CSV table of C-alpha atoms in Angstrom, one decimal:
chain,number,residue,atom,x,y,z
T,1,MET,CA,99.4,4.4,83.1
T,2,ILE,CA,98.0,7.4,84.9
T,3,ALA,CA,95.1,7.0,86.6
T,4,VAL,CA,92.6,9.9,86.4
T,5,PRO,CA,90.8,10.0,89.6
T,6,HIS,CA,86.2,9.9,89.2
T,7,VAL,CA,85.2,13.7,88.5
T,8,GLU,CA,81.6,13.9,89.7
T,9,PRO,CA,79.6,15.3,86.5
T,10,ALA,CA,78.6,19.0,87.3
T,11,PRO,CA,76.0,21.3,85.3
T,12,TRP,CA,77.0,22.5,82.2
T,13,THR,CA,78.9,25.8,82.6
T,14,GLY,CA,77.5,27.8,79.8
T,15,ARG,CA,74.2,27.8,80.5
T,16,TRP,CA,74.2,31.3,81.6
T,17,VAL,CA,75.4,32.6,78.7
T,18,THR,CA,73.4,30.3,76.6
T,19,ASP,CA,70.0,31.5,78.0
T,20,ARG,CA,71.3,35.7,77.4
T,21,LEU,CA,73.0,35.5,74.0
T,22,GLY,CA,72.1,32.7,72.1
T,23,LEU,CA,75.9,31.3,72.0
T,24,GLY,CA,75.8,27.3,71.9
T,25,LEU,CA,77.8,24.1,71.1
T,26,THR,CA,77.6,21.7,68.3
T,27,GLY,CA,79.3,18.8,67.3
T,28,SER,CA,80.9,16.0,70.1
T,29,PRO,CA,78.5,15.5,73.1
T,30,ALA,CA,82.1,15.5,75.4
T,31,LEU,CA,82.2,19.1,74.9
T,32,PRO,CA,80.5,20.3,77.5
T,33,GLY,CA,82.5,18.8,80.1
T,34,LEU,CA,85.2,19.6,78.9
T,35,ILE,CA,84.4,23.5,78.4
T,36,GLY,CA,82.1,25.9,79.6
T,37,LEU,CA,81.3,29.4,77.8
T,38,ALA,CA,82.3,32.7,79.2
T,39,LEU,CA,82.5,36.4,78.2
T,40,ARG,CA,85.7,38.8,77.7
T,41,ALA,CA,85.9,42.2,80.2
T,42,ASN,CA,87.7,43.6,78.1
T,43,ASN,CA,88.4,42.3,74.6
T,44,PRO,CA,86.9,44.3,71.7
T,45,ARG,CA,87.7,41.7,69.2
T,46,ARG,CA,85.9,38.4,70.5
T,47,ALA,CA,83.3,38.7,72.9
T,48,HIS,CA,83.0,34.9,74.0
T,49,LEU,CA,85.6,32.8,75.9
T,50,LEU,CA,85.9,29.0,76.4
T,51,VAL,CA,86.7,28.4,79.7
T,52,SER,CA,88.4,24.8,79.9
T,53,GLN,CA,87.5,22.4,82.4
T,54,VAL,CA,90.6,20.3,82.4
T,55,LEU,CA,93.4,22.9,81.4
T,56,GLY,CA,94.1,24.2,85.2
T,57,LYS,CA,94.2,27.8,84.0
T,58,HIS,CA,90.9,29.6,85.3
T,59,VAL,CA,89.0,26.4,86.8
T,60,PRO,CA,90.3,24.2,89.7
T,61,GLN,CA,90.8,20.9,89.0
T,62,HIS,CA,92.7,17.9,90.2
T,63,PRO,CA,95.9,18.0,89.0
T,64,THR,CA,95.9,14.7,88.2
T,65,THR,CA,93.2,15.0,85.4
T,66,VAL,CA,95.0,18.2,84.4
T,67,HIS,CA,98.0,16.6,83.9
T,68,ALA,CA,96.6,12.9,82.0
T,69,ALA,CA,94.8,14.9,80.1
T,70,GLY,CA,97.9,16.1,78.3
T,71,VAL,CA,99.7,13.0,78.5
T,72,GLU,CA,97.1,11.2,77.0
T,73,LEU,CA,97.5,13.6,73.6
T,74,GLY,CA,101.3,12.6,74.0
T,75,ARG,CA,100.6,9.3,73.6
T,76,ARG,CA,97.9,9.9,70.9
T,77,VAL,CA,100.7,11.5,69.1
T,78,ARG,CA,103.2,9.5,69.6
T,79,GLU,CA,101.0,6.3,67.9
T,80,LEU,CA,100.5,9.0,65.3
T,81,LEU,CA,104.0,9.1,64.4
T,82,GLY,CA,105.2,6.1,65.1
T,83,GLU,CA,108.4,5.1,67.2
T,84,GLU,CA,111.2,6.6,64.9
T,85,GLU,CA,110.0,9.8,63.8
T,86,ALA,CA,108.2,10.0,67.8
T,87,GLY,CA,111.8,9.8,69.0
T,88,ARG,CA,112.6,13.0,67.0
T,89,ALA,CA,109.9,14.7,67.8
T,90,VAL,CA,110.2,18.3,69.4
T,91,VAL,CA,107.1,19.7,71.5
T,92,LEU,CA,106.2,23.7,71.5
T,93,GLY,CA,103.3,24.7,73.6
T,94,TYR,CA,101.8,28.3,73.4
T,95,ALA,CA,101.6,30.8,76.7
T,96,GLU,CA,100.3,31.5,79.0
T,97,THR,CA,97.6,29.1,79.0
T,98,ALA,CA,99.0,25.8,77.1
T,99,THR,CA,102.3,26.0,78.9
T,100,ALA,CA,101.5,23.2,81.3
T,101,LEU,CA,99.1,21.4,78.7
T,102,GLY,CA,102.3,21.4,76.1
T,103,HIS,CA,104.2,20.0,78.9
T,104,SER,CA,102.1,17.1,79.6
T,105,VAL,CA,101.7,16.5,76.1
T,106,ALA,CA,105.7,16.1,76.3
T,107,ASP,CA,105.5,13.8,78.9
T,108,GLY,CA,103.1,11.3,76.8
T,109,LEU,CA,105.1,11.7,74.1
T,110,GLY,CA,108.5,11.6,75.9
T,111,ALA,CA,110.1,14.7,74.2
T,112,PRO,CA,112.1,17.7,74.7
T,113,TYR,CA,109.8,20.8,75.1
T,114,LEU,CA,109.9,24.7,74.7
T,115,HIS,CA,107.3,27.1,75.5
T,116,SER,CA,106.4,30.8,74.2
T,117,THR,CA,106.7,33.6,76.5
T,118,ARG,CA,106.1,36.7,77.1
T,119,ARG,CA,108.7,37.4,79.4
T,120,PRO,CA,111.9,38.7,77.8
T,121,VAL,CA,115.5,38.1,79.4
T,122,GLU,CA,117.8,40.2,79.5
T,123,GLY,CA,121.0,38.7,77.2
T,124,VAL,CA,118.8,35.9,75.5
T,125,THR,CA,118.3,36.6,72.0
T,126,PRO,CA,114.7,35.3,70.9
T,127,LEU,CA,115.0,32.5,68.3
T,128,GLY,CA,112.1,33.8,66.4
T,129,GLY,CA,108.2,35.6,67.7
T,130,PHE,CA,104.4,35.2,66.5
T,131,GLU,CA,101.7,37.2,66.9
T,132,GLU,CA,97.8,34.9,68.7
T,133,GLU,CA,95.3,36.5,66.8
T,134,HIS,CA,92.4,36.7,69.5
T,135,SER,CA,94.7,37.4,72.6
T,136,HIS,CA,94.6,40.9,74.5
T,137,ALA,CA,98.6,40.1,74.7
T,138,THR,CA,99.8,39.3,72.0
T,139,SER,CA,103.2,38.8,71.4
T,140,HIS,CA,105.0,35.4,72.0
T,141,LEU,CA,109.0,34.9,71.9
T,142,LEU,CA,110.9,31.8,71.6
T,143,LEU,CA,113.7,32.0,74.3
T,144,PRO,CA,115.2,28.2,73.8
T,145,GLU,CA,119.2,28.3,75.8
T,146,ASP,CA,120.2,25.9,73.5
T,147,PRO,CA,120.0,27.9,69.6
T,148,HIS,CA,119.8,24.4,68.0
T,149,PHE,CA,116.2,23.8,69.8
T,150,LEU,CA,113.8,23.6,67.3
T,151,ALA,CA,117.0,22.6,64.2
T,152,GLY,CA,116.1,18.8,64.0
T,153,ASP,CA,114.1,17.5,61.3
T,154,GLY,CA,111.6,15.8,63.0
T,155,PRO,CA,108.4,16.9,63.5
T,156,LEU,CA,107.0,19.9,65.4
T,157,VAL,CA,104.6,19.3,67.9
T,158,LEU,CA,102.1,22.4,68.7
T,159,VAL,CA,100.1,22.7,71.3
T,160,ASP,CA,97.6,25.1,72.3
T,161,ASP,CA,94.3,24.5,74.8
T,162,GLU,CA,91.6,25.2,71.9
T,163,PHE,CA,91.9,25.6,68.4
T,164,SER,CA,89.2,28.1,67.8
T,165,THR,CA,90.3,29.3,63.9
T,166,GLY,CA,93.7,27.9,63.8
T,167,ARG,CA,95.3,31.4,62.9
T,168,THR,CA,98.0,31.6,66.0
T,169,VAL,CA,99.1,28.3,64.8
T,170,LEU,CA,99.3,29.2,61.0
T,171,ASN,CA,101.4,32.0,62.2
T,172,THR,CA,103.5,29.7,64.1
T,173,ILE,CA,104.0,27.4,61.3
T,174,ARG,CA,104.5,30.2,58.9
T,175,ALA,CA,107.5,31.9,61.3
T,176,LEU,CA,109.1,29.0,62.1
T,177,HIS,CA,108.7,27.3,58.5
T,178,ALA,CA,110.5,30.7,57.1
T,179,ASP,CA,113.9,29.9,59.3
T,180,HIS,CA,113.9,26.1,59.1
T,181,PRO,CA,111.5,23.8,57.3
T,182,ARG,CA,110.3,20.5,58.2
T,183,PRO,CA,108.4,17.6,56.6
T,184,ARG,CA,106.4,17.3,59.5
T,185,TYR,CA,103.7,19.4,61.9
T,186,VAL,CA,101.3,17.8,64.8
T,187,VAL,CA,98.7,20.4,66.1
T,188,VAL,CA,97.5,19.3,69.5
T,189,ALA,CA,94.3,20.8,71.1
T,190,LEU,CA,91.7,19.9,73.8
T,191,VAL,CA,89.3,21.3,71.3
T,192,ASP,CA,88.8,21.6,68.2
T,193,LEU,CA,86.6,24.0,67.0
T,194,ARG,CA,87.5,25.3,64.1
T,195,THR,CA,84.5,25.7,60.8
T,196,GLU,CA,85.5,23.6,57.5
T,197,ALA,CA,86.7,27.2,56.3
T,198,ASP,CA,89.4,27.2,58.5
T,199,ARG,CA,90.4,23.7,57.6
T,200,ALA,CA,90.7,24.5,54.3
T,201,ALA,CA,92.6,27.4,55.3
T,202,LEU,CA,95.3,25.7,57.1
T,203,ALA,CA,95.7,22.5,54.4
T,204,ALA,CA,96.3,25.6,51.7
T,205,ALA,CA,98.8,26.7,53.8
T,206,ALA,CA,100.5,23.5,54.2
T,207,ALA,CA,100.7,22.4,50.5
T,208,GLU,CA,101.9,26.0,49.9
T,209,LEU,CA,104.5,25.6,52.4
T,210,GLY,CA,105.6,21.5,51.1
T,211,THR,CA,104.4,20.7,54.5
T,212,ARG,CA,102.4,17.7,56.5
T,213,VAL,CA,100.0,19.3,59.1
T,214,ASP,CA,98.4,16.6,60.8
T,215,LEU,CA,95.9,17.5,64.0
T,216,VAL,CA,94.7,15.8,67.2
T,217,ALA,CA,92.6,16.8,69.7
T,218,THR,CA,90.3,15.1,72.9
T,219,ALA,CA,87.1,16.2,71.0
T,220,VAL,CA,85.7,18.2,67.9
T,221,GLY,CA,82.8,20.7,67.5
T,222,GLY,CA,82.0,24.1,67.2
T,223,VAL,CA,80.6,27.2,69.0
T,224,GLU,CA,76.9,28.6,67.3
T,225,LEU,CA,77.5,32.5,67.5
T,226,PRO,CA,74.9,34.9,66.8
T,227,ALA,CA,75.4,38.0,64.1
T,228,ASP,CA,74.7,40.4,66.5
T,229,LEU,CA,77.0,38.9,69.8
T,230,LEU,CA,79.4,41.3,70.0
T,231,PRO,CA,77.1,44.9,71.0
T,232,ARG,CA,74.6,42.3,73.2
T,233,ALA,CA,77.8,40.8,74.9
T,234,GLN,CA,79.1,44.2,75.6
T,235,ALA,CA,75.8,45.6,77.1
T,236,LEU,CA,75.5,42.4,79.2
T,237,ILE,CA,79.0,43.2,80.5
T,238,ALA,CA,78.4,46.9,81.3
T,239,THR,CA,75.3,46.1,83.3
T,240,ALA,CA,76.9,43.0,85.1
T,241,ASP,CA,78.2,43.4,89.1
T,242,PRO,CA,82.2,42.5,88.7
T,243,GLY,CA,81.8,40.5,91.9
T,244,ASP,CA,84.9,41.4,93.3
T,245,SER,CA,84.2,41.8,96.8
T,246,LEU,CA,86.2,39.8,99.7
T,247,PRO,CA,85.1,38.1,102.6
T,248,ASP,CA,85.1,39.9,105.8
T,249,GLY,CA,87.2,38.6,108.6
T,250,PRO,CA,90.6,38.7,109.9
T,251,PRO,CA,93.5,37.6,107.7
T,252,ALA,CA,94.8,34.2,107.5
T,253,PRO,CA,98.6,33.7,108.3
T,254,VAL,CA,101.6,33.4,105.4
T,255,VAL,CA,103.9,30.6,105.9
T,256,ARG,CA,107.0,30.8,103.6
T,257,ALA,CA,107.8,27.4,102.4
T,258,ARG,CA,111.9,26.1,102.1
T,259,LEU,CA,112.2,23.8,99.1
T,260,ASP,CA,115.4,21.8,98.5
T,261,TRP,CA,114.6,22.9,94.4
T,262,PRO,CA,117.1,20.8,92.3
T,263,GLU,CA,120.5,22.9,91.4
T,264,GLY,CA,120.2,23.4,87.7
T,265,LEU,CA,116.8,22.2,87.1
T,266,PRO,CA,114.5,24.8,85.1
T,267,GLU,CA,111.2,25.9,86.8
T,268,GLY,CA,109.2,25.2,83.5
T,269,GLY,CA,109.7,25.1,79.5
T,270,ARG,CA,110.6,29.0,79.0
T,271,HIS,CA,114.0,28.2,77.9
T,272,GLY,CA,113.7,24.8,76.9
T,273,PHE,CA,112.8,21.2,79.1
T,274,THR,CA,115.1,18.0,78.2
T,275,ARG,CA,114.2,14.8,79.1
T,276,GLU,CA,117.4,15.2,81.4
T,277,HIS,CA,115.3,17.4,83.4
T,278,ARG,CA,112.0,15.7,83.4
T,279,ARG,CA,114.0,12.4,85.0
T,280,SER,CA,115.8,15.0,87.7
T,281,LEU,CA,112.1,16.6,88.7
T,282,GLU,CA,110.3,13.2,88.7
T,283,THR,CA,112.9,12.1,91.1
T,284,ALA,CA,112.7,15.3,93.4
T,285,LEU,CA,108.6,15.9,93.6
T,286,PRO,CA,108.0,13.3,96.5
T,287,GLU,CA,110.6,15.0,98.5
T,288,LEU,CA,109.5,18.6,97.6
T,289,ALA,CA,105.8,17.5,98.5
T,290,ALA,CA,106.9,15.8,101.5
T,291,GLU,CA,108.7,19.2,102.6
T,292,LEU,CA,105.5,21.1,102.0
T,293,ALA,CA,103.0,19.0,103.8
T,294,PRO,CA,103.9,20.1,107.2
T,295,LEU,CA,102.8,23.6,106.2
T,296,LEU,CA,99.4,21.7,105.2
T,297,ASP,CA,99.2,19.9,108.3
T,298,GLY,CA,94.8,19.4,109.3
T,299,HIS,CA,93.8,21.5,105.8
T,300,ARG,CA,91.4,19.5,103.8
T,301,ARG,CA,90.6,21.5,101.0
T,302,ILE,CA,93.9,22.6,99.3
T,303,LEU,CA,94.1,24.5,96.2
T,304,VAL,CA,98.0,24.8,94.5
T,305,LEU,CA,97.8,28.0,92.8
T,306,GLY,CA,100.0,28.8,90.1
T,307,PHE,CA,100.9,31.9,87.9
T,308,GLU,CA,100.5,33.0,84.6
T,309,GLU,CA,103.1,31.0,82.7
T,310,LEU,CA,104.4,29.4,86.0
T,311,MET,CA,101.4,26.3,85.4
T,312,TYR,CA,103.8,22.8,85.4
T,313,VAL,CA,105.7,22.6,88.1
T,314,PRO,CA,102.9,24.2,90.9
T,315,LEU,CA,100.8,21.2,88.8
T,316,ARG,CA,102.6,18.5,89.3
T,317,LEU,CA,103.8,19.2,93.5
T,318,ALA,CA,99.7,19.5,93.7
T,319,GLY,CA,99.3,16.3,92.1
T,320,GLN,CA,102.7,14.7,94.4
T,321,LEU,CA,100.7,16.4,97.6
T,322,ALA,CA,97.7,14.7,96.6
T,323,VAL,CA,99.4,11.4,97.1
T,324,HIS,CA,101.5,12.3,100.0
T,325,LEU,CA,98.2,13.6,101.6
T,326,GLY,CA,96.4,11.0,100.9
T,327,ALA,CA,92.2,10.8,99.7
T,328,GLU,CA,90.8,12.5,102.7
T,329,THR,CA,92.4,14.9,101.1
T,330,ARG,CA,90.8,17.4,98.4
T,331,ILE,CA,93.9,19.0,96.4
T,332,ARG,CA,92.7,21.2,93.4
T,333,PHE,CA,94.8,23.5,90.8
T,334,SER,CA,94.7,26.4,88.9
T,335,THR,CA,96.6,29.4,88.1
T,336,THR,CA,96.7,33.2,88.0
T,337,THR,CA,96.3,34.9,84.7
T,338,ARG,CA,96.3,37.7,82.5
T,339,SER,CA,92.8,37.1,80.7
T,340,PRO,CA,90.3,39.9,81.8
T,341,VAL,CA,87.0,37.5,82.4
T,342,LEU,CA,83.6,38.6,83.1
T,343,PRO,CA,82.9,36.9,86.1
T,344,VAL,CA,79.0,36.1,87.5
T,345,ASP,CA,78.5,33.9,91.0
T,346,ASP,CA,76.0,31.7,89.2
T,347,PRO,CA,76.1,27.5,88.4
T,348,GLY,CA,75.8,27.8,85.0
T,349,TYR,CA,78.5,30.0,84.4
T,350,PRO,CA,82.5,29.2,84.7
T,351,ILE,CA,83.7,32.2,86.5
T,352,ARG,CA,82.0,32.2,89.6
T,353,THR,CA,84.4,34.5,91.3
T,354,ARG,CA,87.3,36.6,90.7
T,355,LEU,CA,90.6,38.2,92.6
T,356,ALA,CA,91.9,41.7,90.4
T,357,PHE,CA,95.3,42.3,91.7
T,358,PRO,CA,98.6,44.1,90.5
T,359,ALA,CA,100.8,43.0,88.1
T,360,HIS,CA,103.8,41.4,90.5
T,361,ASP,CA,106.9,40.4,88.0
T,362,ASP,CA,107.9,43.6,86.5
T,363,PRO,CA,106.3,42.6,83.4
T,364,ALA,CA,108.3,44.1,80.2
T,365,ASP,CA,104.8,45.5,78.2
T,366,ARG,CA,104.2,47.3,81.3
T,367,SER,CA,100.5,45.5,81.8
T,368,THR,CA,99.2,46.1,85.3
T,369,GLU,CA,96.1,44.1,86.4
T,370,ARG,CA,96.3,39.9,86.9
T,371,TYR,CA,93.7,38.1,87.6
T,372,ALA,CA,93.2,34.6,89.9
T,373,TYR,CA,89.7,33.0,88.8
T,374,ASN,CA,87.1,30.3,90.9
T,375,VAL,CA,89.8,31.1,94.1
T,376,ALA,CA,87.5,33.3,96.5
T,377,PRO,CA,84.2,31.1,96.9
T,378,GLY,CA,81.7,33.5,96.3
T,379,SER,CA,78.1,32.8,97.9
T,380,ASP,CA,79.0,28.8,97.7
T,381,PRO,CA,80.8,28.1,101.4
T,382,ASP,CA,81.2,24.3,99.8
T,383,ARG,CA,83.9,26.0,97.3
T,384,ARG,CA,86.1,27.5,99.8
T,385,PHE,CA,89.9,26.5,100.0
T,386,ASP,CA,90.6,26.1,103.7
T,387,ALA,CA,94.1,26.5,102.0
T,388,ILE,CA,96.2,28.2,99.2
T,389,VAL,CA,99.7,27.4,98.2
T,390,LEU,CA,100.9,30.0,96.2
T,391,VAL,CA,103.9,29.3,93.6
T,392,VAL,CA,105.9,32.1,92.1
T,393,ASP,CA,109.1,32.3,91.0
T,394,GLU,CA,111.8,34.7,92.3
T,395,GLN,CA,111.3,36.9,89.7
T,396,ALA,CA,107.5,37.8,90.8
T,397,ASP,CA,108.2,37.7,94.5
T,398,THR,CA,108.2,41.4,94.9
T,399,PRO,CA,106.8,43.8,96.8
T,400,THR,CA,104.1,44.2,94.4
T,401,LEU,CA,102.8,40.8,95.5
T,402,HIS,CA,103.0,41.4,99.4
T,403,GLN,CA,102.6,45.0,99.9
T,404,GLY,CA,98.8,47.3,99.6
T,405,GLU,CA,95.6,46.2,100.0
T,406,ARG,CA,95.0,45.0,96.2
T,407,ALA,CA,98.3,42.6,96.5
T,408,LEU,CA,97.6,39.2,95.2
T,409,LEU,CA,98.9,37.8,99.1
T,410,GLN,CA,96.6,39.8,100.9
T,411,GLN,CA,93.9,38.6,99.0
T,412,LEU,CA,94.7,35.9,99.2
T,413,ARG,CA,94.6,35.9,103.1
T,414,ARG,CA,90.9,37.2,102.7
T,415,VAL,CA,89.1,34.3,101.2
T,416,THR,CA,91.1,31.0,103.2
T,417,ASP,CA,92.8,29.9,106.6
T,418,GLN,CA,96.1,29.5,105.6
T,419,VAL,CA,98.2,30.4,103.0
T,420,VAL,CA,102.1,29.3,101.8
T,421,LEU,CA,104.1,31.0,99.7
T,422,ALA,CA,106.6,28.6,97.6
T,423,VAL,CA,109.1,30.7,95.9
T,424,LEU,CA,111.4,28.7,92.9
T,425,PRO,CA,114.3,30.0,91.3
T,426,SER,CA,114.2,31.7,88.2
T,427,TYR,CA,116.5,29.9,85.5
T,428,ARG,CA,119.1,31.8,84.2
T,429,PRO,CA,119.9,30.4,80.9
T,430,ARG,CA,123.8,30.4,79.5
T,431,THR,CA,124.6,32.8,77.5
T,432,PRO,CA,128.1,32.9,75.1
């Protein structure tokens, strides 16, 4: 049993948007504790963004809380399927936001794991792909090292952070079912906010395909959207202060961690993560945390910051650091992201501050800007971290990460007292 630390309740981080635009949540009373409401900075398709409090993406959270949220969903899937079907299941998570959530669900289910990716790999032929309806970056690739990773006849478990319409899930099921029909899918998310029409559309599609689709979510509800939301939100965004200013003062030192990463262990689920990989990582985590701990000596408020799709290993490192350093040290976890969101430094809004920096992993789509939210303290000194551990893979450890006033490392140096850079090997799949 994973012990979930007590997290002090906080004011609902959706009040700012509700007061100005009339958006609101309906359904489960648990929803305000799981999500806040923010505004997308540059998305003509959709004005609002649901910001999870337990995903570990935009809002720093205790790593055990993040991991346990996914593990509990995985256990519920196991109960739903029964031991025989659960033993044949495979889990597929969505990049970039749900890569660690999907991996944590796979932990709870005890299943192999793969997540979609937006990073093509030379020489690796995609097994497939699909589109995400409301994202600003829509193409998802499937790049398992084993071409038969998704070819079994057991259930496929699809994991995303939220169901808003269900169209992304439907796109995925249609694409995968066309190549490899299977009798059962299970769709998993932290929150299910679909309308009755959305639910009917997914049920009709399942009947059309001749398959079964079950759903598991932590909380169910909806979002009330005013008819004139988009133009009013765009007007509000146009007049808002982007809040990208950094504190004055000398930059913090940067120390590079030397981690004894296990040979042959993938740094995530981009190319598949097997049960054997899981055992290897669990064995290695205590020593990896012990190697990091001396670089954080004397610091009591520490953020472990992952990198876009690279969420799961930084999450688990953060959790092991919390064990190693003890209860007197406050460890939180979040990651950088592609998603442009309006920051507002107000307690009733979930994205208080933003660091905007150049993409530093030579993205194939030539996109240029990335973001780290709630890392800078803003107007509240109690939110300041006195050390930040940035975890990236080798492909992201480029001059663009280090050099220039807007480089992520240079900005992190302005908002903390110590920066530790941990670089993991970029796993290269074996190709024929």
